[in-house]
mmCIF file of C-alpha atoms in Angstrom:
data_model
loop_
_atom_site.group_PDB
_atom_site.id
_atom_site.type_symbol
_atom_site.label_atom_id
_atom_site.label_comp_id
_atom_site.label_asym_id
_atom_site.label_seq_id
_atom_site.Cartn_x
_atom_site.Cartn_y
_atom_site.Cartn_z
ATOM 1 C CA MET A 1 -15.514 52.890 -48.152
ATOM 2 C CA ASN A 2 -11.853 53.240 -49.042
ATOM 3 C CA TRP A 3 -11.261 52.743 -52.752
ATOM 4 C CA ASN A 4 -7.700 54.114 -52.853
ATOM 5 C CA GLY A 5 -5.556 52.146 -55.300
ATOM 6 C CA ILE A 6 -8.588 50.417 -56.839
ATOM 7 C CA THR A 7 -9.560 50.826 -60.506
ATOM 8 C CA VAL A 8 -13.286 50.395 -61.052
ATOM 9 C CA GLY A 9 -14.649 49.826 -64.531
ATOM 10 C CA TYR A 10 -18.112 51.378 -64.629
ATOM 11 C CA ALA A 11 -20.154 50.252 -67.632
ATOM 12 C CA LEU A 12 -23.561 51.650 -68.551
ATOM 13 C CA THR A 13 -26.122 50.186 -70.934
ATOM 14 C CA GLY A 14 -29.396 51.519 -72.288
ATOM 15 C CA SER A 15 -31.806 51.442 -69.377
ATOM 16 C CA HIS A 16 -32.128 55.214 -69.720
ATOM 17 C CA CYS A 17 -34.723 55.537 -66.954
ATOM 18 C CA THR A 18 -32.077 54.293 -64.506
ATOM 19 C CA LEU A 19 -29.120 56.486 -65.492
ATOM 20 C CA ASP A 20 -30.049 59.249 -63.067
ATOM 21 C CA GLU A 21 -29.873 56.712 -60.204
ATOM 22 C CA VAL A 22 -26.416 55.407 -61.079
ATOM 23 C CA MET A 23 -24.535 58.687 -61.484
ATOM 24 C CA PRO A 24 -24.386 59.291 -57.690
ATOM 25 C CA GLN A 25 -22.919 55.801 -57.270
ATOM 26 C CA ILE A 26 -20.100 56.646 -59.677
ATOM 27 C CA GLN A 27 -19.469 59.739 -57.553
ATOM 28 C CA ARG A 28 -19.294 57.547 -54.439
ATOM 29 C CA PHE A 29 -16.475 55.516 -55.992
ATOM 30 C CA LYS A 30 -14.603 58.709 -56.865
ATOM 31 C CA ASP A 31 -15.169 60.206 -53.426
ATOM 32 C CA GLY A 32 -13.709 57.027 -51.924
ATOM 33 C CA GLY A 33 -10.527 57.401 -53.964
ATOM 34 C CA ALA A 34 -11.162 54.992 -56.851
ATOM 35 C CA ASN A 35 -9.934 55.467 -60.380
ATOM 36 C CA VAL A 36 -13.155 55.038 -62.387
ATOM 37 C CA VAL A 37 -13.003 54.021 -66.048
ATOM 38 C CA PRO A 38 -16.324 54.724 -67.824
ATOM 39 C CA ILE A 39 -17.485 52.266 -70.496
ATOM 40 C CA VAL A 40 -20.722 52.708 -72.433
ATOM 41 C CA SER A 41 -22.881 50.933 -74.964
ATOM 42 C CA SER A 42 -23.602 52.585 -78.308
ATOM 43 C CA THR A 43 -27.096 53.419 -77.043
ATOM 44 C CA ILE A 44 -25.665 55.735 -74.389
ATOM 45 C CA MET A 45 -23.465 57.416 -77.009
ATOM 46 C CA THR A 46 -26.193 57.983 -79.591
ATOM 47 C CA THR A 47 -29.680 58.086 -78.074
ATOM 48 C CA ASP A 48 -31.564 61.051 -76.647
ATOM 49 C CA THR A 49 -34.614 60.146 -74.562
ATOM 50 C CA ARG A 50 -37.099 61.828 -72.260
ATOM 51 C CA PHE A 51 -34.669 60.926 -69.460
ATOM 52 C CA GLY A 52 -31.823 63.009 -70.914
ATOM 53 C CA THR A 53 -29.589 63.561 -73.905
ATOM 54 C CA SER A 54 -26.624 61.474 -74.885
ATOM 55 C CA GLU A 55 -24.450 64.577 -74.692
ATOM 56 C CA ASN A 56 -25.565 65.243 -71.111
ATOM 57 C CA TRP A 57 -24.824 61.674 -69.928
ATOM 58 C CA GLN A 58 -21.407 61.727 -71.593
ATOM 59 C CA LYS A 59 -20.560 65.062 -69.982
ATOM 60 C CA GLN A 60 -21.584 63.801 -66.540
ATOM 61 C CA LEU A 61 -19.438 60.682 -66.931
ATOM 62 C CA LYS A 62 -16.381 62.672 -67.962
ATOM 63 C CA ASP A 63 -16.900 65.292 -65.258
ATOM 64 C CA ILE A 64 -17.310 62.725 -62.475
ATOM 65 C CA THR A 65 -14.578 60.280 -63.498
ATOM 66 C CA GLY A 66 -12.050 62.616 -65.087
ATOM 67 C CA ASN A 67 -11.405 59.887 -67.672
ATOM 68 C CA ASP A 68 -12.246 59.454 -71.334
ATOM 69 C CA ILE A 69 -15.186 57.200 -72.131
ATOM 70 C CA ILE A 70 -14.509 53.794 -73.660
ATOM 71 C CA SER A 71 -17.174 53.632 -76.360
ATOM 72 C CA THR A 72 -15.933 51.126 -78.958
ATOM 73 C CA ILE A 73 -15.045 47.441 -78.964
ATOM 74 C CA VAL A 74 -11.540 48.354 -80.149
ATOM 75 C CA GLU A 75 -11.047 50.640 -77.127
ATOM 76 C CA ALA A 76 -12.389 48.001 -74.725
ATOM 77 C CA GLU A 77 -10.319 45.065 -75.996
ATOM 78 C CA PRO A 78 -7.017 46.113 -74.302
ATOM 79 C CA LEU A 79 -8.704 45.881 -70.890
ATOM 80 C CA GLY A 80 -7.980 42.152 -71.052
ATOM 81 C CA PRO A 81 -4.221 42.128 -71.656
ATOM 82 C CA SER A 82 -3.625 45.221 -69.498
ATOM 83 C CA LYS A 83 -5.547 43.782 -66.533
ATOM 84 C CA LEU A 84 -6.477 47.379 -65.736
ATOM 85 C CA LEU A 85 -9.745 46.801 -63.878
ATOM 86 C CA ASP A 86 -9.841 45.428 -60.343
ATOM 87 C CA VAL A 87 -13.624 45.197 -60.546
ATOM 88 C CA LEU A 88 -16.102 45.864 -63.373
ATOM 89 C CA VAL A 89 -19.705 46.784 -62.713
ATOM 90 C CA ILE A 90 -22.391 46.969 -65.394
ATOM 91 C CA ALA A 91 -25.026 49.320 -64.030
ATOM 92 C CA PRO A 92 -27.635 49.481 -65.361
ATOM 93 C CA CYS A 93 -27.385 46.066 -67.015
ATOM 94 C CA THR A 94 -30.273 45.650 -69.453
ATOM 95 C CA GLY A 95 -32.031 42.426 -70.364
ATOM 96 C CA ASN A 96 -30.374 42.626 -73.771
ATOM 97 C CA THR A 97 -26.900 42.795 -72.227
ATOM 98 C CA THR A 98 -27.767 40.060 -69.720
ATOM 99 C CA SER A 99 -28.928 37.791 -72.532
ATOM 100 C CA LYS A 100 -25.830 38.339 -74.638
ATOM 101 C CA LEU A 101 -23.456 37.936 -71.697
ATOM 102 C CA ALA A 102 -25.095 34.656 -70.697
ATOM 103 C CA ASN A 103 -24.721 33.381 -74.249
ATOM 104 C CA ALA A 104 -21.100 34.488 -74.829
ATOM 105 C CA MET A 105 -21.885 37.228 -77.354
ATOM 106 C CA THR A 106 -19.464 40.150 -77.615
ATOM 107 C CA ASP A 107 -20.922 42.847 -79.845
ATOM 108 C CA SER A 108 -20.528 46.005 -77.732
ATOM 109 C CA PRO A 109 -17.824 47.797 -75.734
ATOM 110 C CA VAL A 110 -19.564 46.784 -72.494
ATOM 111 C CA LEU A 111 -19.632 43.101 -73.438
ATOM 112 C CA MET A 112 -16.000 43.224 -74.591
ATOM 113 C CA ALA A 113 -15.044 44.721 -71.223
ATOM 114 C CA ALA A 114 -17.008 41.964 -69.466
ATOM 115 C CA LYS A 115 -15.267 39.313 -71.553
ATOM 116 C CA ALA A 116 -11.887 40.843 -70.683
ATOM 117 C CA GLN A 117 -12.735 40.850 -66.971
ATOM 118 C CA MET A 118 -13.847 37.218 -67.057
ATOM 119 C CA ARG A 119 -10.702 36.258 -68.965
ATOM 120 C CA ASN A 120 -8.677 37.693 -66.092
ATOM 121 C CA CYS A 121 -10.769 35.863 -63.455
ATOM 122 C CA ARG A 122 -11.633 39.190 -61.834
ATOM 123 C CA PRO A 123 -15.010 40.189 -60.409
ATOM 124 C CA LEU A 124 -17.841 41.280 -62.683
ATOM 125 C CA VAL A 125 -20.819 42.840 -60.888
ATOM 126 C CA LEU A 126 -24.235 43.159 -62.555
ATOM 127 C CA ALA A 127 -26.937 45.658 -61.577
ATOM 128 C CA ILE A 128 -29.835 44.359 -63.614
ATOM 129 C CA SER A 129 -32.642 46.519 -64.924
ATOM 130 C CA THR A 130 -34.957 44.555 -67.169
ATOM 131 C CA ASN A 131 -38.679 44.283 -67.811
ATOM 132 C CA ASP A 132 -38.395 40.538 -68.477
ATOM 133 C CA GLY A 133 -36.206 39.358 -65.607
ATOM 134 C CA LEU A 134 -38.934 36.895 -64.596
ATOM 135 C CA GLY A 135 -39.833 36.231 -68.238
ATOM 136 C CA LEU A 136 -37.544 34.922 -70.973
ATOM 137 C CA ASN A 137 -34.504 36.520 -69.341
ATOM 138 C CA ALA A 138 -34.953 34.468 -66.163
ATOM 139 C CA ALA A 139 -32.982 31.646 -67.808
ATOM 140 C CA ASN A 140 -30.115 34.010 -68.646
ATOM 141 C CA ILE A 141 -29.983 35.432 -65.130
ATOM 142 C CA ALA A 142 -29.919 31.870 -63.774
ATOM 143 C CA LYS A 143 -26.926 31.037 -65.990
ATOM 144 C CA LEU A 144 -25.067 34.085 -64.735
ATOM 145 C CA LEU A 145 -25.931 33.364 -61.088
ATOM 146 C CA VAL A 146 -23.859 30.184 -61.216
ATOM 147 C CA THR A 147 -20.973 31.619 -63.261
ATOM 148 C CA LYS A 148 -17.671 31.997 -61.430
ATOM 149 C CA ASN A 149 -16.577 35.581 -60.662
ATOM 150 C CA ILE A 150 -19.998 37.083 -61.508
ATOM 151 C CA TYR A 151 -21.865 38.825 -58.695
ATOM 152 C CA PHE A 152 -25.137 40.722 -58.502
ATOM 153 C CA VAL A 153 -26.193 43.970 -56.953
ATOM 154 C CA PRO A 154 -29.210 42.935 -54.836
ATOM 155 C CA TYR A 155 -32.395 43.164 -56.871
ATOM 156 C CA GLY A 156 -36.137 42.727 -56.642
ATOM 157 C CA GLN A 157 -39.480 43.310 -58.339
ATOM 158 C CA ASP A 158 -39.803 47.063 -58.682
ATOM 159 C CA ASN A 159 -43.437 47.096 -59.883
ATOM 160 C CA PRO A 160 -45.035 43.656 -59.525
ATOM 161 C CA GLN A 161 -48.586 44.857 -60.138
ATOM 162 C CA GLN A 162 -48.057 46.649 -63.443
ATOM 163 C CA LYS A 163 -44.844 44.907 -64.580
ATOM 164 C CA PRO A 164 -44.793 41.467 -62.928
ATOM 165 C CA ASN A 165 -41.711 40.268 -64.869
ATOM 166 C CA SER A 166 -39.598 43.347 -64.125
ATOM 167 C CA LEU A 167 -36.466 43.127 -61.961
ATOM 168 C CA VAL A 168 -34.333 46.099 -60.953
ATOM 169 C CA ALA A 169 -31.239 46.255 -58.774
ATOM 170 C CA LYS A 170 -31.051 48.515 -55.734
ATOM 171 C CA MET A 171 -28.634 50.940 -57.354
ATOM 172 C CA ASP A 172 -27.640 52.492 -54.022
ATOM 173 C CA LEU A 173 -25.976 49.161 -53.129
ATOM 174 C CA ILE A 174 -23.592 49.181 -56.123
ATOM 175 C CA PRO A 175 -20.435 50.154 -54.177
ATOM 176 C CA GLU A 176 -21.222 47.682 -51.380
ATOM 177 C CA ALA A 177 -21.777 44.872 -53.914
ATOM 178 C CA CYS A 178 -18.470 45.689 -55.630
ATOM 179 C CA TYR A 179 -16.619 45.796 -52.312
ATOM 180 C CA ALA A 180 -17.974 42.356 -51.418
ATOM 181 C CA ALA A 181 -17.104 41.024 -54.894
ATOM 182 C CA LEU A 182 -13.490 42.100 -54.470
ATOM 183 C CA GLU A 183 -13.457 39.779 -51.444
ATOM 184 C CA GLY A 184 -15.032 36.969 -53.477
ATOM 185 C CA LYS A 185 -18.413 37.344 -51.795
ATOM 186 C CA GLN A 186 -21.956 37.949 -52.965
ATOM 187 C CA LEU A 187 -23.593 40.807 -51.066
ATOM 188 C CA GLN A 188 -26.551 39.433 -49.121
ATOM 189 C CA PRO A 189 -29.464 39.297 -49.205
ATOM 190 C CA MET A 190 -29.316 39.141 -52.984
ATOM 191 C CA ILE A 191 -33.087 39.209 -53.518
ATOM 192 C CA VAL A 192 -34.625 42.186 -51.807
ATOM 193 C CA GLU A 193 -38.105 43.633 -51.444
ATOM 194 C CA TYR A 194 -38.921 47.028 -52.821
ATOM 195 C CA SER A 195 -41.147 49.359 -50.800
ATOM 196 C CA LEU A 196 -44.554 49.006 -52.444
#
């Protein structure tokens, strides 16, 4: 995919178990020629988990993108007036972020970036990763599905036997979903089956 001349906002939220899957997708954007602007929630900046340290994730983001990380609401706010981002992807997009986005809450750098993108009527792509996608968050996902300029990375039930409400995007389809979104299209099929 040719991303020359395209600025991709790449926002990460606290589904730490998924971070290792999304880093190669950021590299794919860079390899295709995109300018990638990293944006992170406070959880990414402050939390060490069994999946990796905050310092390690920050280093990877800087090394891959070559750009400074947007990590505060104040830093994210100018994305609106500057119209910097051609497309913004939130990957992984947690249930918490999904819920707040669907209900117009802006209390993190990622949500401020999303608000800025929506203000500019530019594509916002969500790669959901939530244990309650078919639980209480189903209503929030439904609201976002019918919202103009919001697109989804195809997703499915990743573990229906042990976690029947869990939905996770196919992270390897992030660039394809963003490419389609730039053309005003939802990548299909949107609901996919995981290999069980």
